[in-house]
Amino acid sequence: MVAHLLEAHGPVLAVSPHLDDAVLSVGATLAAFVAAGRPVTVLTVFAGDPGPALSPVARRHHARCGLGADAVERRRAEDRAALSGLGADLRHGALADAVYRRRPDGGWVCIEDGQLFEPPPPDPALDEAVTELIGQALEETRSGLLLGPAGFGGHVDHVLVARAVARCARERLVPTWWWRDQPYSASSAAVPEGTGGVLVPFTPASLAAKLAAVGFYASQVPMLWPGGEDWRGMLSAPGPSGEPGEAFEPHPAAS
């Protein structure tokens, strides 16, 4: 199964909810594709600018990350540097992150931090917009392999993207694999027995490329691993199987 995933031919499209998720979760696999000569594009769905007002969650998020009024542009610049280091192309969608977004009734999607991990509020227009964005990227990149988040951890934006990737996979019959979202699944990176998933082992080169790319997300690393936690060690550590690598599922965990 690993050979099937890595040795197929043609361009690859990885759909990232936020401006770091694809690299955190599967940066080494993307580096391996690039090293094998396969064109890789990372589409970040929720990379749009916030509106003139910020939700309470967004204000706290900016404070934790040391970000100001130019928060999203700084994060886009980090992503450009990270993906350039991996040798991947990028696309930044214009939809706003959940911390900046409003529900159809005008209220904030999230007022308390915990609401980021609740089921997404019904918003058919947003579901359609995410699906259309992914479909357009598939067509324009002529990608023959689609990668996206499984939604592990239940973050609202990860779940929305997992659902949209599943819809595109069904409608367009594109071979699709869902990654185990990091850092939420860092403590269980191996594939549980019986899931049908695969673990793509690190090589020294692919792991080095991933860790170098993650290092470009200067606003996010201290927030995700506060207090000087060893994020390099965590992202390199073996899972319960004893083998370090990046885990994928052949079906969405969040459908």
PDB file of C-alpha atoms in Angstrom:
ATOM      1  CA  MET A   1       0.000   0.000   0.000  1.00  0.00           C
ATOM      2  CA  VAL A   2       2.868   2.390   0.722  1.00  0.00           C
ATOM      3  CA  ALA A   3       4.299   1.640  -2.716  1.00  0.00           C
ATOM      4  CA  HIS A   4       0.888   2.283  -4.257  1.00  0.00           C
ATOM      5  CA  LEU A   5       0.734   5.662  -2.553  1.00  0.00           C
ATOM      6  CA  LEU A   6       4.277   6.779  -3.345  1.00  0.00           C
ATOM      7  CA  GLU A   7       4.935   5.209  -6.750  1.00  0.00           C
ATOM      8  CA  ALA A   8       1.857   6.349  -8.674  1.00  0.00           C
ATOM      9  CA  HIS A   9       2.542   8.955 -11.328  1.00  0.00           C
ATOM     10  CA  GLY A  10       1.328  12.483 -11.932  1.00  0.00           C
ATOM     11  CA  PRO A  11       0.722  15.639  -9.896  1.00  0.00           C
ATOM     12  CA  VAL A  12      -0.376  15.596  -6.258  1.00  0.00           C
ATOM     13  CA  LEU A  13      -2.804  18.010  -4.592  1.00  0.00           C
ATOM     14  CA  ALA A  14      -2.677  18.292  -0.793  1.00  0.00           C
ATOM     15  CA  VAL A  15      -5.589  20.218   0.744  1.00  0.00           C
ATOM     16  CA  SER A  16      -4.588  21.983   3.941  1.00  0.00           C
ATOM     17  CA  PRO A  17      -7.191  23.593   6.219  1.00  0.00           C
ATOM     18  CA  HIS A  18      -4.758  26.194   7.587  1.00  0.00           C
ATOM     19  CA  LEU A  19      -1.380  27.707   6.790  1.00  0.00           C
ATOM     20  CA  ASP A  20       0.725  24.918   8.327  1.00  0.00           C
ATOM     21  CA  ASP A  21      -1.450  21.790   8.529  1.00  0.00           C
ATOM     22  CA  ALA A  22      -0.191  19.950   5.443  1.00  0.00           C
ATOM     23  CA  VAL A  23       3.462  20.442   6.383  1.00  0.00           C
ATOM     24  CA  LEU A  24       2.888  19.485  10.028  1.00  0.00           C
ATOM     25  CA  SER A  25       1.030  16.325   9.053  1.00  0.00           C
ATOM     26  CA  VAL A  26       2.649  15.101   5.824  1.00  0.00           C
ATOM     27  CA  GLY A  27       5.579  17.390   5.046  1.00  0.00           C
ATOM     28  CA  ALA A  28       7.960  14.431   4.714  1.00  0.00           C
ATOM     29  CA  THR A  29       5.668  12.623   2.280  1.00  0.00           C
ATOM     30  CA  LEU A  30       5.323  15.793   0.204  1.00  0.00           C
ATOM     31  CA  ALA A  31       9.116  16.115   0.190  1.00  0.00           C
ATOM     32  CA  ALA A  32       9.385  12.498  -0.995  1.00  0.00           C
ATOM     33  CA  PHE A  33       6.975  13.185  -3.857  1.00  0.00           C
ATOM     34  CA  VAL A  34       9.002  16.238  -4.892  1.00  0.00           C
ATOM     35  CA  ALA A  35      12.258  14.278  -4.721  1.00  0.00           C
ATOM     36  CA  ALA A  36      10.685  11.647  -6.991  1.00  0.00           C
ATOM     37  CA  GLY A  37       9.891  14.330  -9.571  1.00  0.00           C
ATOM     38  CA  ARG A  38       6.145  14.551  -8.945  1.00  0.00           C
ATOM     39  CA  PRO A  39       4.625  18.059  -9.024  1.00  0.00           C
ATOM     40  CA  VAL A  40       3.081  18.871  -5.632  1.00  0.00           C
ATOM     41  CA  THR A  41       0.601  21.663  -4.917  1.00  0.00           C
ATOM     42  CA  VAL A  42      -0.628  22.554  -1.448  1.00  0.00           C
ATOM     43  CA  LEU A  43      -3.995  24.300  -1.413  1.00  0.00           C
ATOM     44  CA  THR A  44      -4.697  26.071   1.884  1.00  0.00           C
ATOM     45  CA  VAL A  45      -8.439  26.573   2.093  1.00  0.00           C
ATOM     46  CA  PHE A  46      -8.793  28.977   5.029  1.00  0.00           C
ATOM     47  CA  ALA A  47      -6.061  31.479   4.158  1.00  0.00           C
ATOM     48  CA  GLY A  48      -8.217  34.572   3.620  1.00  0.00           C
ATOM     49  CA  ASP A  49      -8.008  37.901   5.412  1.00  0.00           C
ATOM     50  CA  PRO A  50     -10.200  38.570   8.456  1.00  0.00           C
ATOM     51  CA  GLY A  51     -12.915  41.191   8.407  1.00  0.00           C
ATOM     52  CA  PRO A  52     -12.632  44.577  10.147  1.00  0.00           C
ATOM     53  CA  ALA A  53     -13.707  43.109  13.516  1.00  0.00           C
ATOM     54  CA  LEU A  54     -12.098  40.216  15.359  1.00  0.00           C
ATOM     55  CA  SER A  55     -13.815  37.577  17.471  1.00  0.00           C
ATOM     56  CA  PRO A  56     -12.675  37.072  21.086  1.00  0.00           C
ATOM     57  CA  VAL A  57     -11.044  33.803  19.995  1.00  0.00           C
ATOM     58  CA  ALA A  58      -9.120  35.588  17.221  1.00  0.00           C
ATOM     59  CA  ARG A  59      -7.833  38.234  19.625  1.00  0.00           C
ATOM     60  CA  ARG A  60      -6.594  35.556  22.029  1.00  0.00           C
ATOM     61  CA  HIS A  61      -5.080  33.600  19.139  1.00  0.00           C
ATOM     62  CA  HIS A  62      -3.150  36.643  17.936  1.00  0.00           C
ATOM     63  CA  ALA A  63      -1.854  37.285  21.449  1.00  0.00           C
ATOM     64  CA  ARG A  64      -0.647  33.689  21.865  1.00  0.00           C
ATOM     65  CA  CYS A  65       1.082  33.777  18.471  1.00  0.00           C
ATOM     66  CA  GLY A  66       2.555  37.280  18.790  1.00  0.00           C
ATOM     67  CA  LEU A  67       0.552  38.436  15.770  1.00  0.00           C
ATOM     68  CA  GLY A  68      -0.915  41.845  15.010  1.00  0.00           C
ATOM     69  CA  ALA A  69      -3.111  43.435  12.370  1.00  0.00           C
ATOM     70  CA  ASP A  70      -1.121  41.758   9.596  1.00  0.00           C
ATOM     71  CA  ALA A  71      -1.590  38.299  11.151  1.00  0.00           C
ATOM     72  CA  VAL A  72      -2.808  36.425   8.092  1.00  0.00           C
ATOM     73  CA  GLU A  73      -0.324  38.013   5.712  1.00  0.00           C
ATOM     74  CA  ARG A  74       2.498  37.043   8.074  1.00  0.00           C
ATOM     75  CA  ARG A  75       1.190  33.511   8.180  1.00  0.00           C
ATOM     76  CA  ARG A  76       0.912  33.380   4.383  1.00  0.00           C
ATOM     77  CA  ALA A  77       4.544  34.523   4.176  1.00  0.00           C
ATOM     78  CA  GLU A  78       5.556  31.721   6.571  1.00  0.00           C
ATOM     79  CA  ASP A  79       3.710  29.229   4.384  1.00  0.00           C
ATOM     80  CA  ARG A  80       5.357  30.511   1.215  1.00  0.00           C
ATOM     81  CA  ALA A  81       8.777  30.034   2.802  1.00  0.00           C
ATOM     82  CA  ALA A  82       7.938  26.555   4.133  1.00  0.00           C
ATOM     83  CA  LEU A  83       6.557  25.255   0.849  1.00  0.00           C
ATOM     84  CA  SER A  84       9.344  26.828  -1.182  1.00  0.00           C
ATOM     85  CA  GLY A  85      11.771  24.891   0.996  1.00  0.00           C
ATOM     86  CA  LEU A  86       9.896  21.671   0.233  1.00  0.00           C
ATOM     87  CA  GLY A  87       9.789  22.464  -3.486  1.00  0.00           C
ATOM     88  CA  ALA A  88       5.976  22.496  -3.584  1.00  0.00           C
ATOM     89  CA  ASP A  89       3.678  24.947  -5.332  1.00  0.00           C
ATOM     90  CA  LEU A  90       0.965  26.649  -3.320  1.00  0.00           C
ATOM     91  CA  ARG A  91      -2.496  28.093  -3.578  1.00  0.00           C
ATOM     92  CA  HIS A  92      -4.044  30.261  -0.878  1.00  0.00           C
ATOM     93  CA  GLY A  93      -7.822  30.261  -0.719  1.00  0.00           C
ATOM     94  CA  ALA A  94      -9.721  33.427   0.185  1.00  0.00           C
ATOM     95  CA  LEU A  95     -11.982  31.868   2.833  1.00  0.00           C
ATOM     96  CA  ALA A  96     -11.400  32.997   6.411  1.00  0.00           C
ATOM     97  CA  ASP A  97     -10.232  30.791   9.287  1.00  0.00           C
ATOM     98  CA  ALA A  98     -12.930  29.821  11.816  1.00  0.00           C
ATOM     99  CA  VAL A  99     -11.493  32.252  14.371  1.00  0.00           C
ATOM    100  CA  TYR A 100     -12.416  35.086  11.973  1.00  0.00           C
ATOM    101  CA  ARG A 101     -15.615  33.676  10.499  1.00  0.00           C
ATOM    102  CA  ARG A 102     -19.282  34.349  11.181  1.00  0.00           C
ATOM    103  CA  ARG A 103     -22.209  31.927  11.014  1.00  0.00           C
ATOM    104  CA  PRO A 104     -25.005  32.543   8.493  1.00  0.00           C
ATOM    105  CA  ASP A 105     -27.005  34.247  11.277  1.00  0.00           C
ATOM    106  CA  GLY A 106     -24.221  36.795  11.773  1.00  0.00           C
ATOM    107  CA  GLY A 107     -22.833  35.471  15.046  1.00  0.00           C
ATOM    108  CA  TRP A 108     -19.221  34.380  15.452  1.00  0.00           C
ATOM    109  CA  VAL A 109     -18.450  30.751  14.679  1.00  0.00           C
ATOM    110  CA  CYS A 110     -16.340  30.686  17.855  1.00  0.00           C
ATOM    111  CA  ILE A 111     -16.584  32.864  20.951  1.00  0.00           C
ATOM    112  CA  GLU A 112     -14.879  30.409  23.315  1.00  0.00           C
ATOM    113  CA  ASP A 113     -11.738  28.503  22.359  1.00  0.00           C
ATOM    114  CA  GLY A 114     -13.465  25.152  22.931  1.00  0.00           C
ATOM    115  CA  GLN A 115     -15.947  25.892  20.146  1.00  0.00           C
ATOM    116  CA  LEU A 116     -13.126  25.387  17.648  1.00  0.00           C
ATOM    117  CA  PHE A 117     -13.516  21.671  18.369  1.00  0.00           C
ATOM    118  CA  GLU A 118     -17.301  21.441  18.188  1.00  0.00           C
ATOM    119  CA  PRO A 119     -19.190  20.206  15.090  1.00  0.00           C
ATOM    120  CA  PRO A 120     -19.307  22.869  12.360  1.00  0.00           C
ATOM    121  CA  PRO A 121     -22.481  24.990  12.403  1.00  0.00           C
ATOM    122  CA  PRO A 122     -24.692  24.351   9.358  1.00  0.00           C
ATOM    123  CA  ASP A 123     -23.522  26.538   6.475  1.00  0.00           C
ATOM    124  CA  PRO A 124     -24.318  25.019   3.054  1.00  0.00           C
ATOM    125  CA  ALA A 125     -22.816  27.993   1.207  1.00  0.00           C
ATOM    126  CA  LEU A 126     -19.489  27.476   2.966  1.00  0.00           C
ATOM    127  CA  ASP A 127     -19.538  23.733   2.263  1.00  0.00           C
ATOM    128  CA  GLU A 128     -20.151  24.471  -1.411  1.00  0.00           C
ATOM    129  CA  ALA A 129     -17.407  27.103  -1.548  1.00  0.00           C
ATOM    130  CA  VAL A 130     -14.819  24.740  -0.028  1.00  0.00           C
ATOM    131  CA  THR A 131     -15.801  21.924  -2.395  1.00  0.00           C
ATOM    132  CA  GLU A 132     -15.640  24.229  -5.425  1.00  0.00           C
ATOM    133  CA  LEU A 133     -12.227  25.530  -4.403  1.00  0.00           C
ATOM    134  CA  ILE A 134     -10.825  22.002  -4.177  1.00  0.00           C
ATOM    135  CA  GLY A 135     -12.484  20.934  -7.423  1.00  0.00           C
ATOM    136  CA  GLN A 136     -11.055  23.912  -9.283  1.00  0.00           C
ATOM    137  CA  ALA A 137      -7.563  23.184  -7.956  1.00  0.00           C
ATOM    138  CA  LEU A 138      -7.866  19.536  -9.021  1.00  0.00           C
ATOM    139  CA  GLU A 139      -8.791  20.557 -12.547  1.00  0.00           C
ATOM    140  CA  GLU A 140      -6.151  23.238 -12.922  1.00  0.00           C
ATOM    141  CA  THR A 141      -3.289  21.145 -11.508  1.00  0.00           C
ATOM    142  CA  ARG A 142      -4.482  17.959 -13.290  1.00  0.00           C
ATOM    143  CA  SER A 143      -3.753  16.105 -10.067  1.00  0.00           C
ATOM    144  CA  GLY A 144      -4.155  12.342 -10.023  1.00  0.00           C
ATOM    145  CA  LEU A 145      -3.779  11.981  -6.254  1.00  0.00           C
ATOM    146  CA  LEU A 146      -5.668  13.940  -3.609  1.00  0.00           C
ATOM    147  CA  LEU A 147      -4.526  14.230   0.012  1.00  0.00           C
ATOM    148  CA  GLY A 148      -6.396  15.876   2.875  1.00  0.00           C
ATOM    149  CA  PRO A 149      -7.021  15.816   6.621  1.00  0.00           C
ATOM    150  CA  ALA A 150      -8.973  13.012   8.261  1.00  0.00           C
ATOM    151  CA  GLY A 151     -10.254  15.457  10.879  1.00  0.00           C
ATOM    152  CA  PHE A 152      -8.501  13.850  13.859  1.00  0.00           C
ATOM    153  CA  GLY A 153      -8.922  16.152  16.846  1.00  0.00           C
ATOM    154  CA  GLY A 154     -12.237  17.493  15.556  1.00  0.00           C
ATOM    155  CA  HIS A 155     -11.134  21.035  14.682  1.00  0.00           C
ATOM    156  CA  VAL A 156     -14.056  22.682  12.915  1.00  0.00           C
ATOM    157  CA  ASP A 157     -12.031  23.686   9.838  1.00  0.00           C
ATOM    158  CA  HIS A 158     -10.352  20.287   9.553  1.00  0.00           C
ATOM    159  CA  VAL A 159     -13.755  18.590   9.613  1.00  0.00           C
ATOM    160  CA  LEU A 160     -15.124  20.953   6.946  1.00  0.00           C
ATOM    161  CA  VAL A 161     -12.163  20.264   4.676  1.00  0.00           C
ATOM    162  CA  ALA A 162     -12.308  16.494   5.277  1.00  0.00           C
ATOM    163  CA  ARG A 163     -15.967  16.508   4.198  1.00  0.00           C
ATOM    164  CA  ALA A 164     -15.217  18.539   1.087  1.00  0.00           C
ATOM    165  CA  VAL A 165     -12.270  16.324   0.115  1.00  0.00           C
ATOM    166  CA  ALA A 166     -14.575  13.308   0.496  1.00  0.00           C
ATOM    167  CA  ARG A 167     -17.161  14.904  -1.784  1.00  0.00           C
ATOM    168  CA  CYS A 168     -14.551  15.688  -4.444  1.00  0.00           C
ATOM    169  CA  ALA A 169     -13.152  12.164  -4.200  1.00  0.00           C
ATOM    170  CA  ARG A 170     -16.607  10.662  -4.762  1.00  0.00           C
ATOM    171  CA  GLU A 171     -17.681  13.043  -7.514  1.00  0.00           C
ATOM    172  CA  ARG A 172     -14.413  13.069  -9.463  1.00  0.00           C
ATOM    173  CA  LEU A 173     -13.220   9.507  -8.753  1.00  0.00           C
ATOM    174  CA  VAL A 174      -9.783  10.740  -7.728  1.00  0.00           C
ATOM    175  CA  PRO A 175      -7.592   8.362  -5.672  1.00  0.00           C
ATOM    176  CA  THR A 176      -7.618   9.930  -2.217  1.00  0.00           C
ATOM    177  CA  TRP A 177      -5.853   9.434   1.121  1.00  0.00           C
ATOM    178  CA  TRP A 178      -6.544  11.269   4.361  1.00  0.00           C
ATOM    179  CA  TRP A 179      -3.690  12.137   6.690  1.00  0.00           C
ATOM    180  CA  ARG A 180      -3.762  11.917  10.475  1.00  0.00           C
ATOM    181  CA  ASP A 181      -3.866  15.509  11.633  1.00  0.00           C
ATOM    182  CA  GLN A 182      -0.824  16.728  13.543  1.00  0.00           C
ATOM    183  CA  PRO A 183      -0.222  17.750  16.256  1.00  0.00           C
ATOM    184  CA  TYR A 184      -3.521  16.220  17.458  1.00  0.00           C
ATOM    185  CA  SER A 185      -2.459  12.672  16.617  1.00  0.00           C
ATOM    186  CA  ALA A 186       1.219  13.058  17.546  1.00  0.00           C
ATOM    187  CA  SER A 187       0.901  10.555  20.380  1.00  0.00           C
ATOM    188  CA  SER A 188      -0.656   7.891  18.120  1.00  0.00           C
ATOM    189  CA  ALA A 189       1.027   8.291  14.743  1.00  0.00           C
ATOM    190  CA  ALA A 190       1.002   4.588  13.912  1.00  0.00           C
ATOM    191  CA  VAL A 191      -1.939   3.085  12.088  1.00  0.00           C
ATOM    192  CA  PRO A 192      -4.159   0.988  14.381  1.00  0.00           C
ATOM    193  CA  GLU A 193      -4.564  -2.616  13.335  1.00  0.00           C
ATOM    194  CA  GLY A 194      -7.505  -3.221  11.056  1.00  0.00           C
ATOM    195  CA  THR A 195      -8.035   0.333   9.752  1.00  0.00           C
ATOM    196  CA  GLY A 196      -6.598  -0.336   6.301  1.00  0.00           C
ATOM    197  CA  GLY A 197      -4.353   2.690   6.664  1.00  0.00           C
ATOM    198  CA  VAL A 198      -0.666   3.024   5.824  1.00  0.00           C
ATOM    199  CA  LEU A 199       2.389   4.506   7.463  1.00  0.00           C
ATOM    200  CA  VAL A 200       4.830   6.209   5.084  1.00  0.00           C
ATOM    201  CA  PRO A 201       8.214   5.835   6.823  1.00  0.00           C
ATOM    202  CA  PHE A 202      10.538   8.794   7.125  1.00  0.00           C
ATOM    203  CA  THR A 203      13.816   8.806   5.266  1.00  0.00           C
ATOM    204  CA  PRO A 204      16.625  10.968   6.649  1.00  0.00           C
ATOM    205  CA  ALA A 205      16.161  13.394   3.752  1.00  0.00           C
ATOM    206  CA  SER A 206      12.360  13.586   3.931  1.00  0.00           C
ATOM    207  CA  LEU A 207      12.346  14.091   7.702  1.00  0.00           C
ATOM    208  CA  ALA A 208      15.025  16.782   7.490  1.00  0.00           C
ATOM    209  CA  ALA A 209      13.009  18.582   4.806  1.00  0.00           C
ATOM    210  CA  LYS A 210       9.844  18.417   6.923  1.00  0.00           C
ATOM    211  CA  LEU A 211      11.495  19.719  10.082  1.00  0.00           C
ATOM    212  CA  ALA A 212      13.147  22.559   8.170  1.00  0.00           C
ATOM    213  CA  ALA A 213       9.780  23.509   6.654  1.00  0.00           C
ATOM    214  CA  VAL A 214       7.961  23.406  10.008  1.00  0.00           C
ATOM    215  CA  GLY A 215      10.594  25.763  11.379  1.00  0.00           C
ATOM    216  CA  PHE A 216       9.362  28.501   9.046  1.00  0.00           C
ATOM    217  CA  TYR A 217       6.031  28.689  10.918  1.00  0.00           C
ATOM    218  CA  ALA A 218       7.520  30.984  13.543  1.00  0.00           C
ATOM    219  CA  SER A 219       4.152  32.269  14.766  1.00  0.00           C
ATOM    220  CA  GLN A 220       2.666  28.812  15.192  1.00  0.00           C
ATOM    221  CA  VAL A 221       5.374  26.584  16.674  1.00  0.00           C
ATOM    222  CA  PRO A 222       5.514  28.345  20.082  1.00  0.00           C
ATOM    223  CA  MET A 223       1.707  28.272  20.282  1.00  0.00           C
ATOM    224  CA  LEU A 224       1.407  24.588  19.365  1.00  0.00           C
ATOM    225  CA  TRP A 225       4.341  23.543  21.563  1.00  0.00           C
ATOM    226  CA  PRO A 226       4.471  26.086  24.401  1.00  0.00           C
ATOM    227  CA  GLY A 227       7.159  26.256  27.030  1.00  0.00           C
ATOM    228  CA  GLY A 228       9.967  25.142  24.764  1.00  0.00           C
ATOM    229  CA  GLU A 229       8.570  21.646  24.105  1.00  0.00           C
ATOM    230  CA  ASP A 230      10.694  19.565  21.755  1.00  0.00           C
ATOM    231  CA  TRP A 231       8.515  19.768  18.654  1.00  0.00           C
ATOM    232  CA  ARG A 232      11.233  18.275  16.460  1.00  0.00           C
ATOM    233  CA  GLY A 233      11.397  15.225  18.692  1.00  0.00           C
ATOM    234  CA  MET A 234       7.615  14.931  18.829  1.00  0.00           C
ATOM    235  CA  LEU A 235       7.220  15.101  15.047  1.00  0.00           C
ATOM    236  CA  SER A 236      10.077  12.606  14.578  1.00  0.00           C
ATOM    237  CA  ALA A 237       9.080  10.111  17.276  1.00  0.00           C
ATOM    238  CA  PRO A 238       7.972   6.548  16.531  1.00  0.00           C
ATOM    239  CA  GLY A 239       4.363   5.649  17.121  1.00  0.00           C
ATOM    240  CA  PRO A 240       3.170   2.522  18.940  1.00  0.00           C
ATOM    241  CA  SER A 241       4.333   0.395  15.983  1.00  0.00           C
ATOM    242  CA  GLY A 242       7.885   1.476  16.687  1.00  0.00           C
ATOM    243  CA  GLU A 243       8.354   2.991  13.231  1.00  0.00           C
ATOM    244  CA  PRO A 244       8.382   6.771  12.708  1.00  0.00           C
ATOM    245  CA  GLY A 245       6.524   8.109   9.706  1.00  0.00           C
ATOM    246  CA  GLU A 246       3.334   9.777   8.489  1.00  0.00           C
ATOM    247  CA  ALA A 247       0.038   7.925   8.711  1.00  0.00           C
ATOM    248  CA  PHE A 248      -2.752   7.984   6.143  1.00  0.00           C
ATOM    249  CA  GLU A 249      -6.267   6.553   6.060  1.00  0.00           C
ATOM    250  CA  PRO A 250      -7.927   5.295   2.839  1.00  0.00           C
ATOM    251  CA  HIS A 251     -11.275   6.774   3.927  1.00  0.00           C
ATOM    252  CA  PRO A 252     -12.237   9.932   5.845  1.00  0.00           C
ATOM    253  CA  ALA A 253     -12.541   9.765   9.601  1.00  0.00           C
ATOM    254  CA  ALA A 254     -14.883  12.771   9.333  1.00  0.00           C
ATOM    255  CA  SER A 255     -17.478  12.326   6.585  1.00  0.00           C
TER     256      SER A 255
END
